[in-house]
Amino acid sequence: ASIEASRGELEKAKADAEATAALFNDFVKTFQRMIQAGHLQLVVRHGRIVLALQSEVLFDKGKAEIRQEGRTALAEIAQALKGLKDRRFQVAGHTDSHPIHNADFPSNWELSSARAVEVVKFLVGEGVPSAILSATGYAEYQPVATNQTTDGRAKNRRIEITLEPGVGSLLQMPQMKM
């Protein structure tokens, strides 16, 4: 029975991987124009689909109000997210390593968090159910490029919308004893 159970688990894992690949391909088709324009990057990181938007598309420097160009991009993303059933998304704000100190944001933590919350509120306003969204700020602590160059810092200033895994695709937790 254990060989059959392992075979079943492998088949489930294969089906989950194929479903993720199909969803990724659908996202590429949906967002082709935004990807080609350089406004959106679509990647799979740690087995999760991530839509990354550079902060310059969405926000003015040091601000959390969404610019008109950003509203247009997010409205297009909202249309795709509304069509996905039984999925959850985390909106994460990221900054570069340059510290911010102003009246609105005493640190990059506040700036990255405020930007993520603004994106969530905008998506909800576009009809994405609030129950499937969460917001978080990572400040400068999850860079995707070096902070030693202008280009690297620009890549690190971003909003990421991550498709959270379904419960069925999570590994089983081992029994814990106390």
Short mmCIF file of C-alpha atoms in Angstrom, two decimals:
data_model
loop_
_atom_site.label_atom_id
_atom_site.label_comp_id
_atom_site.label_asym_id
_atom_site.label_seq_id
_atom_site.Cartn_x
_atom_site.Cartn_y
_atom_site.Cartn_z
CA ALA A 1 0.00 0.00 0.00
CA SER A 2 2.90 2.38 0.66
CA ILE A 3 4.13 2.06 -2.96
CA GLU A 4 0.63 2.89 -4.20
CA ALA A 5 0.42 5.85 -1.80
CA SER A 6 3.80 7.14 -3.04
CA ARG A 7 2.70 6.72 -6.64
CA GLY A 8 -0.47 8.66 -5.87
CA GLU A 9 1.55 11.45 -4.23
CA LEU A 10 3.87 11.62 -7.26
CA GLU A 11 0.93 11.78 -9.64
CA LYS A 12 -0.63 14.56 -7.55
CA ALA A 13 2.67 16.49 -7.50
CA LYS A 14 2.96 16.09 -11.28
CA ALA A 15 -0.62 17.30 -11.78
CA ASP A 16 0.05 20.30 -9.50
CA ALA A 17 3.22 21.17 -11.45
CA GLU A 18 1.38 20.88 -14.77
CA ALA A 19 -1.44 23.09 -13.48
CA THR A 20 1.08 25.72 -12.32
CA ALA A 21 2.82 25.63 -15.73
CA ALA A 22 -0.51 26.02 -17.53
CA LEU A 23 -1.49 28.94 -15.28
CA PHE A 24 1.93 30.55 -15.86
CA ASN A 25 1.45 30.25 -19.63
CA ASP A 26 -2.04 31.78 -19.34
CA PHE A 27 -0.56 34.69 -17.35
CA VAL A 28 2.13 35.20 -20.01
CA LYS A 29 -0.57 35.42 -22.69
CA THR A 30 -2.75 37.72 -20.57
CA PHE A 31 0.07 40.10 -19.68
CA GLN A 32 2.10 39.86 -22.92
CA ARG A 33 1.71 43.57 -23.71
CA MET A 34 2.78 44.68 -20.23
CA ILE A 35 5.73 42.25 -20.23
CA GLN A 36 6.92 43.47 -23.64
CA ALA A 37 6.59 47.10 -22.52
CA GLY A 38 8.84 46.32 -19.55
CA HIS A 39 6.16 47.21 -17.00
CA LEU A 40 5.71 43.69 -15.65
CA GLN A 41 7.95 40.72 -15.05
CA LEU A 42 6.49 37.26 -14.59
CA VAL A 43 8.59 34.63 -12.81
CA VAL A 44 8.25 31.42 -10.86
CA ARG A 45 10.11 31.71 -7.56
CA HIS A 46 10.08 28.93 -4.95
CA GLY A 47 7.33 27.18 -6.90
CA ARG A 48 5.06 30.26 -6.86
CA ILE A 49 4.00 32.50 -9.72
CA VAL A 50 5.10 36.10 -9.08
CA LEU A 51 4.00 39.21 -10.98
CA ALA A 52 6.58 41.95 -10.34
CA LEU A 53 5.95 45.60 -11.16
CA GLN A 54 8.70 48.19 -10.84
CA SER A 55 7.82 50.89 -8.34
CA GLU A 56 8.52 53.63 -10.90
CA VAL A 57 5.47 52.41 -12.88
CA LEU A 58 3.26 52.64 -9.80
CA PHE A 59 4.60 55.36 -7.50
CA ASP A 60 6.53 58.59 -7.39
CA LYS A 61 9.78 58.42 -5.40
CA GLY A 62 9.12 58.18 -1.66
CA LYS A 63 5.33 58.16 -2.12
CA ALA A 64 2.61 55.54 -1.69
CA GLU A 65 -0.12 57.12 -3.85
CA ILE A 66 -0.58 55.13 -7.07
CA ARG A 67 0.21 57.13 -10.23
CA GLN A 68 -2.21 57.11 -13.19
CA GLU A 69 0.11 54.84 -15.21
CA GLY A 70 0.15 52.45 -12.26
CA ARG A 71 -3.65 52.53 -11.97
CA THR A 72 -3.93 51.50 -15.60
CA ALA A 73 -1.50 48.60 -15.12
CA LEU A 74 -3.17 47.44 -11.89
CA ALA A 75 -6.65 47.60 -13.46
CA GLU A 76 -5.45 45.17 -16.13
CA ILE A 77 -3.99 42.87 -13.49
CA ALA A 78 -7.20 43.05 -11.44
CA GLN A 79 -9.22 41.76 -14.41
CA ALA A 80 -7.03 38.64 -14.56
CA LEU A 81 -7.05 38.07 -10.79
CA LYS A 82 -10.85 38.29 -10.63
CA GLY A 83 -11.08 35.37 -13.05
CA LEU A 84 -9.11 32.97 -10.87
CA LYS A 85 -11.19 30.88 -8.53
CA ASP A 86 -10.02 29.41 -5.24
CA ARG A 87 -6.73 31.32 -5.30
CA ARG A 88 -5.13 33.73 -2.84
CA PHE A 89 -2.60 36.47 -3.55
CA GLN A 90 -0.04 38.27 -1.43
CA VAL A 91 0.89 41.80 -2.45
CA ALA A 92 4.40 42.62 -1.23
CA GLY A 93 6.19 45.95 -1.25
CA HIS A 94 9.98 46.04 -1.67
CA THR A 95 12.46 48.92 -1.56
CA ASP A 96 16.12 49.42 -2.30
CA SER A 97 18.61 49.78 0.56
CA HIS A 98 18.69 53.59 0.57
CA PRO A 99 17.09 54.71 3.81
CA ILE A 100 14.05 56.96 3.71
CA HIS A 101 13.32 59.48 6.42
CA ASN A 102 10.38 61.79 5.82
CA ALA A 103 7.24 62.85 7.65
CA ASP A 104 5.15 60.08 6.08
CA PHE A 105 7.64 57.21 6.18
CA PRO A 106 10.31 57.04 8.89
CA SER A 107 11.79 53.88 7.30
CA ASN A 108 11.59 51.58 4.30
CA TRP A 109 9.37 49.26 6.36
CA GLU A 110 6.58 51.83 6.43
CA LEU A 111 7.03 52.78 2.78
CA SER A 112 7.01 49.19 1.48
CA SER A 113 4.03 48.26 3.67
CA ALA A 114 2.03 51.37 2.75
CA ARG A 115 2.60 50.72 -0.96
CA ALA A 116 1.42 47.11 -0.63
CA VAL A 117 -1.71 48.21 1.23
CA GLU A 118 -2.47 50.85 -1.43
CA VAL A 119 -2.20 48.21 -4.17
CA VAL A 120 -4.52 45.86 -2.25
CA LYS A 121 -7.07 48.65 -1.75
CA PHE A 122 -6.90 49.50 -5.45
CA LEU A 123 -7.38 45.84 -6.48
CA VAL A 124 -10.37 45.54 -4.14
CA GLY A 125 -11.80 48.71 -5.70
CA GLU A 126 -11.47 47.00 -9.08
CA GLY A 127 -13.53 44.04 -7.88
CA VAL A 128 -10.90 41.58 -6.63
CA PRO A 129 -12.39 39.97 -3.51
CA SER A 130 -10.66 41.31 -0.40
CA ALA A 131 -10.74 37.85 1.21
CA ILE A 132 -8.20 36.54 -1.32
CA LEU A 133 -5.65 39.35 -0.82
CA SER A 134 -3.04 40.12 1.80
CA ALA A 135 -0.43 42.89 2.03
CA THR A 136 3.08 42.86 3.42
CA GLY A 137 6.18 45.02 3.34
CA TYR A 138 9.70 43.60 3.08
CA ALA A 139 11.59 46.93 2.98
CA GLU A 140 15.06 46.27 1.51
CA TYR A 141 15.45 42.76 2.90
CA GLN A 142 14.59 40.64 -0.15
CA PRO A 143 16.62 42.17 -2.98
CA VAL A 144 16.58 40.62 -6.45
CA ALA A 145 19.64 42.59 -7.58
CA THR A 146 22.60 44.43 -6.12
CA ASN A 147 21.99 47.70 -4.34
CA GLN A 148 25.43 48.90 -5.48
CA THR A 149 24.21 50.10 -8.90
CA THR A 150 21.42 52.39 -10.09
CA ASP A 151 19.95 49.59 -12.22
CA GLY A 152 20.08 47.11 -9.34
CA ARG A 153 18.37 49.50 -6.95
CA ALA A 154 15.63 50.12 -9.53
CA LYS A 155 15.01 46.37 -9.79
CA ASN A 156 14.73 46.11 -6.01
CA ARG A 157 12.07 48.84 -5.81
CA ARG A 158 9.03 46.79 -6.77
CA ILE A 159 5.60 45.46 -5.92
CA GLU A 160 5.18 41.70 -6.23
CA ILE A 161 1.84 39.94 -6.46
CA THR A 162 2.40 36.30 -5.57
CA LEU A 163 -0.05 33.50 -6.22
CA GLU A 164 -0.21 31.64 -2.94
CA PRO A 165 -0.23 27.84 -3.16
CA GLY A 166 -3.47 25.99 -2.61
CA VAL A 167 -3.78 23.82 0.46
CA GLY A 168 -3.59 20.70 -1.72
CA SER A 169 -0.18 21.65 -3.07
CA LEU A 170 1.42 22.15 0.34
CA LEU A 171 3.53 19.35 1.74
CA GLN A 172 2.02 17.41 4.60
CA MET A 173 3.39 18.45 7.96
CA PRO A 174 4.86 15.57 9.94
CA GLN A 175 3.17 14.57 13.18
CA MET A 176 4.55 16.64 16.01
CA LYS A 177 4.87 15.33 19.55
CA MET A 178 5.18 17.45 22.64
#
